[in-house]
Coordinates of C-alpha atoms and ligand atoms in Angstrom, one line a residue:
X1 CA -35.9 46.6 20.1
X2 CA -34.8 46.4 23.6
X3 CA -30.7 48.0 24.2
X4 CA -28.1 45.6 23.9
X5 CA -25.8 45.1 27.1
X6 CA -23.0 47.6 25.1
X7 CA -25.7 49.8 24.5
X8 CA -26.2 50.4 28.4
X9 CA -23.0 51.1 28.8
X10 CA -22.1 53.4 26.1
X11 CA -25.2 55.1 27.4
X12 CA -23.2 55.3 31.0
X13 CA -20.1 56.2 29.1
X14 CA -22.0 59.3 27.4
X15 CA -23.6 60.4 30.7
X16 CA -20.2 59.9 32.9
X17 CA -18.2 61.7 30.3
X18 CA -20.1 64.6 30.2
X19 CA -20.3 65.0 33.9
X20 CA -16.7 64.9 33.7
X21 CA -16.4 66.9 31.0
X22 CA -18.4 69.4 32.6
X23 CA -17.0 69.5 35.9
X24 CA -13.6 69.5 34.8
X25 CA -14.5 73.4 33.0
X26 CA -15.7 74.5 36.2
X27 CA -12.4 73.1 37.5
X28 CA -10.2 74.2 35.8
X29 CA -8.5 71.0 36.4
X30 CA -7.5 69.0 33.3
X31 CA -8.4 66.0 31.8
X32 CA -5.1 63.9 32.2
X33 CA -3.1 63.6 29.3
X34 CA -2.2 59.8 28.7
X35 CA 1.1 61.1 26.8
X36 CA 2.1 63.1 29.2
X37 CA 4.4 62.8 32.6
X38 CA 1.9 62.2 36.0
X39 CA 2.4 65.4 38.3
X40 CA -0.1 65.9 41.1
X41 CA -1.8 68.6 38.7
X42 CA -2.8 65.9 36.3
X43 CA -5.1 64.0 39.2
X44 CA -6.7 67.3 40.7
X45 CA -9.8 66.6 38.8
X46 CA -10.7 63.8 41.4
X47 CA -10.4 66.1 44.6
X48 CA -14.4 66.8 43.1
X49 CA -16.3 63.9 44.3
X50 CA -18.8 64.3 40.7
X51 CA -15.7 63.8 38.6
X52 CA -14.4 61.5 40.4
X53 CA -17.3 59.1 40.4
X54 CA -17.6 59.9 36.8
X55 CA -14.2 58.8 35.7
X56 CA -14.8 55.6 37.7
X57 CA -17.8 54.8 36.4
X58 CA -15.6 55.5 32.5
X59 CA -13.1 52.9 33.5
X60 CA -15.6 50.5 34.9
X61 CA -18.1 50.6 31.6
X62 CA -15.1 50.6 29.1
X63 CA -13.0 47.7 30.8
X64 CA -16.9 45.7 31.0
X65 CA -17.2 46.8 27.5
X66 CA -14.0 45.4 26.7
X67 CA -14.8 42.3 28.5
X68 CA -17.7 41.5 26.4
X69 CA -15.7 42.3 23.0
X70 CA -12.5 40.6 23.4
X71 CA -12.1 37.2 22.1
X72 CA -12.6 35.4 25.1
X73 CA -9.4 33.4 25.1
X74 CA -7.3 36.6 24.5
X75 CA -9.4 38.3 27.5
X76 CA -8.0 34.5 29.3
X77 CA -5.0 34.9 28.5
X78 CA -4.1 38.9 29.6
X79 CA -4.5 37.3 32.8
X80 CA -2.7 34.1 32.1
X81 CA 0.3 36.0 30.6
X82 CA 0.4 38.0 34.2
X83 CA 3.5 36.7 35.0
X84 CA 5.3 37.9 31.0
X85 CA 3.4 41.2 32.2
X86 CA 5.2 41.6 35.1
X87 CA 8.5 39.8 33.8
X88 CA 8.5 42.7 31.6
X89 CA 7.9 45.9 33.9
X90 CA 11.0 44.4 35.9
X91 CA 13.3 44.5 33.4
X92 CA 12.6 47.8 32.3
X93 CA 12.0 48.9 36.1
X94 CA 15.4 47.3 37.1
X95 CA 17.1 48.5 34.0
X96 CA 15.9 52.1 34.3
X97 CA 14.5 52.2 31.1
X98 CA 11.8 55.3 32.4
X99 CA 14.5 57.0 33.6
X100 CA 16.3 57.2 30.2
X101 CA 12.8 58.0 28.2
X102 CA 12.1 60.9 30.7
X103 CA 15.5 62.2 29.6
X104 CA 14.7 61.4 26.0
X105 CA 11.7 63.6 26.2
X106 CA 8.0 63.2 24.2
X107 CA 9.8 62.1 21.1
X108 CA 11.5 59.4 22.4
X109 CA 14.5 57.9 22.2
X110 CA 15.5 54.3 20.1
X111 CA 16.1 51.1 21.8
X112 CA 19.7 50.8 20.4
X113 CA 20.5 54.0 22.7
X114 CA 18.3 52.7 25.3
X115 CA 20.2 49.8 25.6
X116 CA 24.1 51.6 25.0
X117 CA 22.9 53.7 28.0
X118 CA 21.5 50.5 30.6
X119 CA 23.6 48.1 28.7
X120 CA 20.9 45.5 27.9
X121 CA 20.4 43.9 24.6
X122 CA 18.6 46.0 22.4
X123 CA 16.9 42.9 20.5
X124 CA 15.7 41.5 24.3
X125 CA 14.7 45.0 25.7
X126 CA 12.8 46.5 22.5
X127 CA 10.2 43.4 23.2
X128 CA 9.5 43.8 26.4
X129 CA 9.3 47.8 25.8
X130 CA 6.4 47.4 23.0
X131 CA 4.8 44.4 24.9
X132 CA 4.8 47.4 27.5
X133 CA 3.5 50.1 25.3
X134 CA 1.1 47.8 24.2
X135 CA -0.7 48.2 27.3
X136 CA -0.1 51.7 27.3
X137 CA 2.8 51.9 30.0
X138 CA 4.5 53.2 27.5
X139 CA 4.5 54.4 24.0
X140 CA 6.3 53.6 20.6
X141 CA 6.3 56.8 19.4
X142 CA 8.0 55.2 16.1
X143 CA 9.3 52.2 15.2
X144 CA 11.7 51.0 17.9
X145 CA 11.5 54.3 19.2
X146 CA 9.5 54.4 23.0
X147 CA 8.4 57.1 25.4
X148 CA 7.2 57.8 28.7
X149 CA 3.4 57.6 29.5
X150 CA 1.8 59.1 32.2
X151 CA 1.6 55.5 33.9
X152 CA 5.9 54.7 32.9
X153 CA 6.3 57.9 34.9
X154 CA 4.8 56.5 38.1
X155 CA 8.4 54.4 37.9
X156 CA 10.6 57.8 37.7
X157 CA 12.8 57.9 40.5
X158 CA 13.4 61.5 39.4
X159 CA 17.3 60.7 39.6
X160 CA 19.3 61.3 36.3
X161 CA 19.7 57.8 34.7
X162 CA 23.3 57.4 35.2
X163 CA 23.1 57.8 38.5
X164 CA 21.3 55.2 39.3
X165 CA 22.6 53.1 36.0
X166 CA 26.3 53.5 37.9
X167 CA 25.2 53.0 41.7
X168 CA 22.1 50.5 42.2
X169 CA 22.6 50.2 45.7
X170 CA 21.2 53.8 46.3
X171 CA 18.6 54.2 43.4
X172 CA 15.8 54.3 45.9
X173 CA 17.4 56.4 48.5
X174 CA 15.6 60.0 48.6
X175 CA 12.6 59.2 46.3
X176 CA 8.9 58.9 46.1
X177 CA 8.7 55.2 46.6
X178 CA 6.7 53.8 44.3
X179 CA 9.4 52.7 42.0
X180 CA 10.9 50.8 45.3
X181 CA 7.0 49.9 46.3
X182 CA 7.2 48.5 42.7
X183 CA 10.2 47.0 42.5
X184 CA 9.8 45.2 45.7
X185 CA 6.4 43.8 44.0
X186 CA 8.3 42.3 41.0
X187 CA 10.7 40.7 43.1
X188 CA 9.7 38.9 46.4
X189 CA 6.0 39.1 45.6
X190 CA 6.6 37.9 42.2
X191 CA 8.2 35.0 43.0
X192 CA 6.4 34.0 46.2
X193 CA 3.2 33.9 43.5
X194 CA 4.6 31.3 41.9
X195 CA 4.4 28.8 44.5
X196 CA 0.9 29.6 45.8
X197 CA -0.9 26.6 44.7
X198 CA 2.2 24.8 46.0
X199 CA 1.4 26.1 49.5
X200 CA -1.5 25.6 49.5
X201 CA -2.0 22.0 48.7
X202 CA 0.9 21.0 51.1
X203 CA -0.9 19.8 53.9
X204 CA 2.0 21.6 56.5
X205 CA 1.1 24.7 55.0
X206 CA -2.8 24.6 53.3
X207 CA -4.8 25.8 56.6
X208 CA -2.2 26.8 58.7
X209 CA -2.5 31.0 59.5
X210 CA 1.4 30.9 60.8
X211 CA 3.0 33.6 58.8
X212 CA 6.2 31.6 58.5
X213 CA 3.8 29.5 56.1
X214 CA 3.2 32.5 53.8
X215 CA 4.4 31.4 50.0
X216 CA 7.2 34.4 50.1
X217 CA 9.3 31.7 52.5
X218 CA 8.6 28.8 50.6
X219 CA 9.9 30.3 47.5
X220 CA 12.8 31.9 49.3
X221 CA 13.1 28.4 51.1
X222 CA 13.2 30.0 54.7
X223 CA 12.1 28.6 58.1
X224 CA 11.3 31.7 59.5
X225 CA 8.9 34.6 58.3
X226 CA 9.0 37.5 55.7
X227 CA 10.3 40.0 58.7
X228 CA 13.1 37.6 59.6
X229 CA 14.0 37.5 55.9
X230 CA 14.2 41.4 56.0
X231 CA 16.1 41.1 59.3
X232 CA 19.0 39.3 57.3
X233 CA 19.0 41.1 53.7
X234 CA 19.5 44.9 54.5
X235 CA 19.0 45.8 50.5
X236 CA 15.8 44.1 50.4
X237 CA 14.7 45.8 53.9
X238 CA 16.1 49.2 52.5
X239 CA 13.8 49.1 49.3
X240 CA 10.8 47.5 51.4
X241 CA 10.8 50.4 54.0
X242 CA 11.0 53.4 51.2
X243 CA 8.2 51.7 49.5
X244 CA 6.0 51.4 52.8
X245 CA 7.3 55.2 53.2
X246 CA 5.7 56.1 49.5
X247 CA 2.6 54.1 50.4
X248 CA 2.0 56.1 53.2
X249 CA 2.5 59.7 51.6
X250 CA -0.2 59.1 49.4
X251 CA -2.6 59.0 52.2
X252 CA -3.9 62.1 53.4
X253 CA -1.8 62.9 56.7
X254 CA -4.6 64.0 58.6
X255 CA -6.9 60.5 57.4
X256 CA -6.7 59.4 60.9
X257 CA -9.0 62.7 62.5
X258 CA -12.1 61.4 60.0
X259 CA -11.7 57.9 61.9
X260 CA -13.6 58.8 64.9
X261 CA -15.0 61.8 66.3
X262 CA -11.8 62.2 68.7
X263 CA -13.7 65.6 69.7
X264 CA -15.9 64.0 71.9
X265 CA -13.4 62.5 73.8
X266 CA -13.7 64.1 77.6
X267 CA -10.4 66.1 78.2
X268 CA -7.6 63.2 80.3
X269 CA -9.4 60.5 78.2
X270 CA -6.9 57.9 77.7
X271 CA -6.0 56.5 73.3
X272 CA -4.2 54.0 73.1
X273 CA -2.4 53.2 69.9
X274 CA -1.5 49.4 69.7
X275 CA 1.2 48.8 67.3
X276 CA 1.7 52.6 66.4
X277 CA 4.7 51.8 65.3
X278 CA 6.7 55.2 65.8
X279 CA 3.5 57.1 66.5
X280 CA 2.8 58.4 63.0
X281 CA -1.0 58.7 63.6
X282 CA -0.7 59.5 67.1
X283 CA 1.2 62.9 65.8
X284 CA -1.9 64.2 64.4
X285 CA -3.8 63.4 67.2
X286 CA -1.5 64.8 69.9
X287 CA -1.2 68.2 67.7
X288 CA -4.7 68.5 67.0
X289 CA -6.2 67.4 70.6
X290 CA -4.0 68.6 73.5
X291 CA -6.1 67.4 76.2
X292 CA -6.1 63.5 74.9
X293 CA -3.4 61.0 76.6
X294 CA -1.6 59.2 74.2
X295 CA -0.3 56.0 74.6
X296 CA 1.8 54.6 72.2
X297 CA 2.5 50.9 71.9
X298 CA 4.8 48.7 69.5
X299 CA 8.1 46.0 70.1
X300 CA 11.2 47.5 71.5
X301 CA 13.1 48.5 68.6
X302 CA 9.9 50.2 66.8
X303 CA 9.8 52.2 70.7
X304 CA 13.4 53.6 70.1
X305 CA 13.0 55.2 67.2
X306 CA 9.3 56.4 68.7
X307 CA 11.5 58.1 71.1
X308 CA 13.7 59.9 69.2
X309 CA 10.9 61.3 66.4
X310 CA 8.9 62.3 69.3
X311 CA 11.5 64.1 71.4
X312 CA 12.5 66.5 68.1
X313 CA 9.3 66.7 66.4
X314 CA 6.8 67.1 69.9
X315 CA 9.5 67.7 72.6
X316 CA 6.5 69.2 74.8
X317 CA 4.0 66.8 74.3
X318 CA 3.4 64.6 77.1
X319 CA 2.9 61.3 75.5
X320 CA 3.7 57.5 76.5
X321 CA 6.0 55.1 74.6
X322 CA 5.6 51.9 75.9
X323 CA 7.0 48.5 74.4
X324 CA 3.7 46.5 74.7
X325 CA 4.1 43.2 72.9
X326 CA 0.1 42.7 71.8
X327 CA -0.2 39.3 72.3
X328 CA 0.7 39.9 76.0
X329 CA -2.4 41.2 78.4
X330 CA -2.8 45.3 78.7
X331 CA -0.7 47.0 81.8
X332 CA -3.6 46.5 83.8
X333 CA -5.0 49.7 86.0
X334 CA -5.9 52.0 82.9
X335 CA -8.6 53.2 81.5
X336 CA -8.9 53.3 78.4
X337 CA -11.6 55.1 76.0
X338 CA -10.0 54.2 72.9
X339 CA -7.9 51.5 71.5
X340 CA -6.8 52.2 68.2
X341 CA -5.2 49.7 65.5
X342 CA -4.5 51.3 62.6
X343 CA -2.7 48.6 59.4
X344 CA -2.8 46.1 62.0
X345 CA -4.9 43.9 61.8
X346 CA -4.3 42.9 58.0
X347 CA -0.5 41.6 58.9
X348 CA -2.4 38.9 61.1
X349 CA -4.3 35.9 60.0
X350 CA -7.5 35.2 62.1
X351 CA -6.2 32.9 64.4
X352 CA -3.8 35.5 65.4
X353 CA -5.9 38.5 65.4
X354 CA -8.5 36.8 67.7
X355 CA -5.6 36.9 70.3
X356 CA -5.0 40.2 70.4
X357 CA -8.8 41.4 69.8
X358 CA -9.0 39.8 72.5
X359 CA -6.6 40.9 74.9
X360 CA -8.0 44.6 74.3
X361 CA -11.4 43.2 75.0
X362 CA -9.9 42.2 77.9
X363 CA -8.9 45.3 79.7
X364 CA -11.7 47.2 77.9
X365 CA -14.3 49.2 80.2
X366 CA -18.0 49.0 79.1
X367 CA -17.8 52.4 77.6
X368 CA -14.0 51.4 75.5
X369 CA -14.2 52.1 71.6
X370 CA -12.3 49.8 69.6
X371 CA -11.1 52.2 66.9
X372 CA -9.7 49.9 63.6
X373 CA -8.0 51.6 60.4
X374 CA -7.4 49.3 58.0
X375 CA -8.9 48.3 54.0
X376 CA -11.7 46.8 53.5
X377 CA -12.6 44.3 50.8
X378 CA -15.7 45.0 48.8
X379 CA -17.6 42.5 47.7
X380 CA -18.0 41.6 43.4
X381 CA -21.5 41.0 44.1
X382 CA -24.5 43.7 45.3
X383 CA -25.0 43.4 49.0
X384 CA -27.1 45.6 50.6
X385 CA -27.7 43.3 53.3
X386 CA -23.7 43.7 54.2
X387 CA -24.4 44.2 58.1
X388 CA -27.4 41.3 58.1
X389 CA -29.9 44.3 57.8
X390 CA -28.8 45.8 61.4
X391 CA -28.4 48.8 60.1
X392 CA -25.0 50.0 61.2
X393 CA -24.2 52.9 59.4
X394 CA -21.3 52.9 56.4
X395 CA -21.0 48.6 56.5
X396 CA -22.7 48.5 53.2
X397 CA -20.0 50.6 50.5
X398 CA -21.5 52.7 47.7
X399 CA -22.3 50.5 44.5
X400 CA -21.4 51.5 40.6
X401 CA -24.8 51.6 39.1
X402 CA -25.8 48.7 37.3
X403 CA -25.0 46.4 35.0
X404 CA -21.2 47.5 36.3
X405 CA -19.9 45.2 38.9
X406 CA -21.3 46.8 42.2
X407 CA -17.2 47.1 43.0
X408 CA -16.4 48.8 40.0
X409 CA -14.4 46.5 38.7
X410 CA -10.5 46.2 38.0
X411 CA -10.5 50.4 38.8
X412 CA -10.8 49.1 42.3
X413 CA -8.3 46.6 42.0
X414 CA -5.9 47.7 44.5
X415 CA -7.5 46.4 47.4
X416 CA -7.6 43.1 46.1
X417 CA -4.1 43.5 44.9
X418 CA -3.4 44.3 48.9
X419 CA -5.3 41.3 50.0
X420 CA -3.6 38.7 47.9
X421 CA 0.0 40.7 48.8
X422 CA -0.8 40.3 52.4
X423 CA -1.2 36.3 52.0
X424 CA 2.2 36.1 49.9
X425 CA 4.1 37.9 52.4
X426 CA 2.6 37.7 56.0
X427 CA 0.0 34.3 55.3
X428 CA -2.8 37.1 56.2
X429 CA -5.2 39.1 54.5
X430 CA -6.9 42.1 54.1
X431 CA -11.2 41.6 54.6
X432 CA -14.5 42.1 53.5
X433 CA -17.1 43.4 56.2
X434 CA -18.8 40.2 57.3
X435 CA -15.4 38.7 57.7
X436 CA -14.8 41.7 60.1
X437 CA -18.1 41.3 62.1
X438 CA -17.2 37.9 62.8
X439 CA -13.9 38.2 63.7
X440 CA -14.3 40.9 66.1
X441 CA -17.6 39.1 67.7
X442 CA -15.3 36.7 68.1
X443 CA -13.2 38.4 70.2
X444 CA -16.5 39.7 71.8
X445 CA -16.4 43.1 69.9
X446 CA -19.3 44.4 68.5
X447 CA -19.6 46.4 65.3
X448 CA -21.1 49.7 65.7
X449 CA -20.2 51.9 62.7
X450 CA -17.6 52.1 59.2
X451 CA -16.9 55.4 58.5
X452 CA -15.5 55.5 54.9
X453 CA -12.7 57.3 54.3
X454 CA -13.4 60.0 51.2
X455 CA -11.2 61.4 48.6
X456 CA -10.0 58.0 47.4
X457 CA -8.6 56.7 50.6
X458 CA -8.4 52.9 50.8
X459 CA -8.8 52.9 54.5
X460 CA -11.8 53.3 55.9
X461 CA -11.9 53.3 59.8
X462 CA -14.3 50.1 61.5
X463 CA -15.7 51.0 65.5
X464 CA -16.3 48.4 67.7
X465 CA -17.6 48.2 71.3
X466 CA -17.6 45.8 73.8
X467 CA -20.6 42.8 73.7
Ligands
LIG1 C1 1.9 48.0 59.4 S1 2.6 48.6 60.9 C2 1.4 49.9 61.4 C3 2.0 50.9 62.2 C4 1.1 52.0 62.7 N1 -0.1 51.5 63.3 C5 0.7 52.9 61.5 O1 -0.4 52.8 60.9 O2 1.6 53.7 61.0 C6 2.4 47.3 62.0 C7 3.0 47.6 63.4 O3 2.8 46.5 64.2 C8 3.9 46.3 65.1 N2 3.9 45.0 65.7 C9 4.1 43.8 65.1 N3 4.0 42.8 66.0 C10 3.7 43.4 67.2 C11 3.5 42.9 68.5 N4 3.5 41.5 68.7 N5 3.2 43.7 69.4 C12 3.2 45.1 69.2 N6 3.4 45.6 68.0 C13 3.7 44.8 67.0 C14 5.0 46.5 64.1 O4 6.3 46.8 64.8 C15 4.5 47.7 63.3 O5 5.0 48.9 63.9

């Protein structure tokens, strides 16, 4: 009798879990506890590539598993009910309901003095609690009693509840960020969604790559784009930038030294970091490599603030801020060995992109490396071909064995999650690799190498030369 398809992958399951299993004991590091608050302790077990890989290959089997099992209208419908999903995780979010559990403690707290505390209805909130737990974000320890789960926890702002239940306005101020990453999602994000198919079927908006004709201005009914929006609503710009600041810390600081071999860079050779924004990369580089002259560039504003983060944190560094709007041609007269766009290139539809691709090609030198940071999409499929067989090194990702989807599935979600956040928001996207080969070929770049970024980084680093 030949194994059935959930045979295969409870065989994967057995063999992942004991890898896992196994190298957690050498470890030390513990399994995470589902009940139990997220810490940076509970996720030390992935700093070991093996465990790592096995726990994605867990998730992947047992959410293919599940795929096959579930009723296929109830597997439908988790994903048509998005929208009650994420109607849900606002109200509790906004109403601080995670704040109130952590309080609580493990054995919970009942929805009547949920609600006295965050002065909701208890009859409204207790629903979208359990609808909640029932996807594990968090748990009904008894009935109508609810507490934290190590995914609720990722909401914590860490303040005490009435804080934040009393004052609003500041709730995000001196936090992690991804409750304001979050809560940013649920609102502008959220409702921009709803009139996707609405922008794309107008025929002002379908194929146009202007990012005043992202959905987020439709359903705000703006002429402009998302930034302008921020430029007028300081609470909304607030939350926006602490949730970009919580993105960030949970990328390794140093991320940017893996993106090139900067160490072969000649002493006096010339980076130049094209909408740096206040430099954050270029810190690394200027600590770590003396010799290399760094150019920052970005718009005028961005260039102030460059100033005065540079002058207290590296008040000895030689360095150049420069307002450089990138659509505009490179001061001409430099030479350049490396033009670096890191989180660029995703805020910019093709069209756009193509314009400043190639206004760098333009004052390249034969010898310029075009150094991009940035996600990139992988595809559902197998492709080993990825690169058309030219055998650039790192363009083709590593697969999930089969039969998993070669992307691992919804464990890998977030870049697509990115991808369809960039299109609400800026009208842009983040890309797969042939996407990228084009584009940049198109700017007359050539594709040399990926190198991809370990330890569970989603930005992998793309060079590029001239053609
Ligand atoms: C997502 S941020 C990335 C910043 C920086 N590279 C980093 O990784 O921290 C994009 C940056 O592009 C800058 N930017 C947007 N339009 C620009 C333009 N026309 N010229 C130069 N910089 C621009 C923004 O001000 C912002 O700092």
């Amino acid at each position: 009798m030949s194994s059935s398809p959930i045979r295969n992958l409870l065989n994967l399951l057995t063999d992942s879990v004991n890898k896992l299993e196994t190298a957690c004991n050498a470890s030390g590091c513990p399994i995470p506890d589902l009940y139990a608050s997220f810490n940076p302790a509970s996720e030390a077990f992935r700093a070991d590539p093996i465990a790592a890989e096995a726990a994605s290959i867990i998730c992947a089997a047992a959410l293919q598993m599940e795929a096959i099992l579930t009723p296929p209208n109830v597997s439908l419908y988790h994903i048509v009910s998005g929208h009650c999903k994420s109607a849900a995780l606002r109200v509790c979010l906004e109403s601080n309901v995670t704040e109130i559990l952590r309080e609580a403690g493990p054995g919970g707290i009942h929805v009547n003095d949920i609600a006295c505390k965050n002065k909701q209805d208890p009859r409204k909130l207790g629903r979208f609690i359990r609808y909640l737990a029932t996807h594990h974000i968090y748990r009904e320890v008894e009935p109508n009693v609810f507490a934290n789960t190590r995914i609720s926890s990722m909401m914590d702002t860490l303040k005490p509840s009435k804080e934040i239940i009393d004052h609003p306005e500041t709730k995000h101020e001196n936090t992690p960020g991804l409750a304001a990453l979050a809560s940013h999602h649920l609102d502008e994000a959220f409702k921009a969604s709803a009139v996707v198919w609405e922008t794309l079927t107008d025929p002002a908006t379908a194929y146009s790559g202007d990012p005043r004709a992202a959905p987020v201005s439709r359903a705000f009914g703006i002429q402009d784009s998302f930034w302008d929006l921020l430029g007028r609503d300081k609470p909304r710009a607030r939350r926006f930038n602490i949730g970009m600041q919580g993105v960030q810390a949970l990328e390794p600081v140093d991320a940017i030294l893996e993106a090139y071999d900067w160490k072969e860079l000649p002493g006096g050779s010339v980076v130049v970091d094209v909408g740096g924004g206040v430099g954050t990369a270029s810190l690394v580089l200027a600590r770590e490599f003396p010799d290399l002259e760094i150019v920052v560039q970005d718009l005028p504003g961005v260039i102030d603030d460059a100033k005065k983060l540079w002058a207290t944190t590296m008040p000895n560094r030689k360095v150049t801020l420069e307002v450089q709007d990138f659509f505009n041609p490179q001061p001409t007269k430099r030479s350049v060995s490396v033009f670096l766009l890191k989180q660029v290139t995703h805020d910019w539809s093709d069209e756009y992109c193509v314009k400043f691709l190639t206004q760098l090609r333009a004052a390249a030198q034969p010898d310029t490396k075009l150094i991009i940071v940035d996600s990139i999409v992988p595809f559902a499929c197998r492709d080993t071909s990825g690169d058309d067989n030219r055998g650039i090194p790192g363009a083709v990702p590593r697969e999930a064995p089969a039969p998993l989807l070669a992307n691992y599935g919804a464990v890998n979600e977030m870049a697509y999650n990115a991808d369809i956040a960039m299109f609400l928001f800026f009208n842009s996207q983040e890309r797969n690799i042939r996407h990228i080969d084009d584009l940049l070929l198109s700017a007359g770049w050539n594709l040399r190498m990926v190198r991809r970024q370990k330890g569970g980084s989603h930005l992998h680093s793309i060079e590029a030369t001239p053609v």
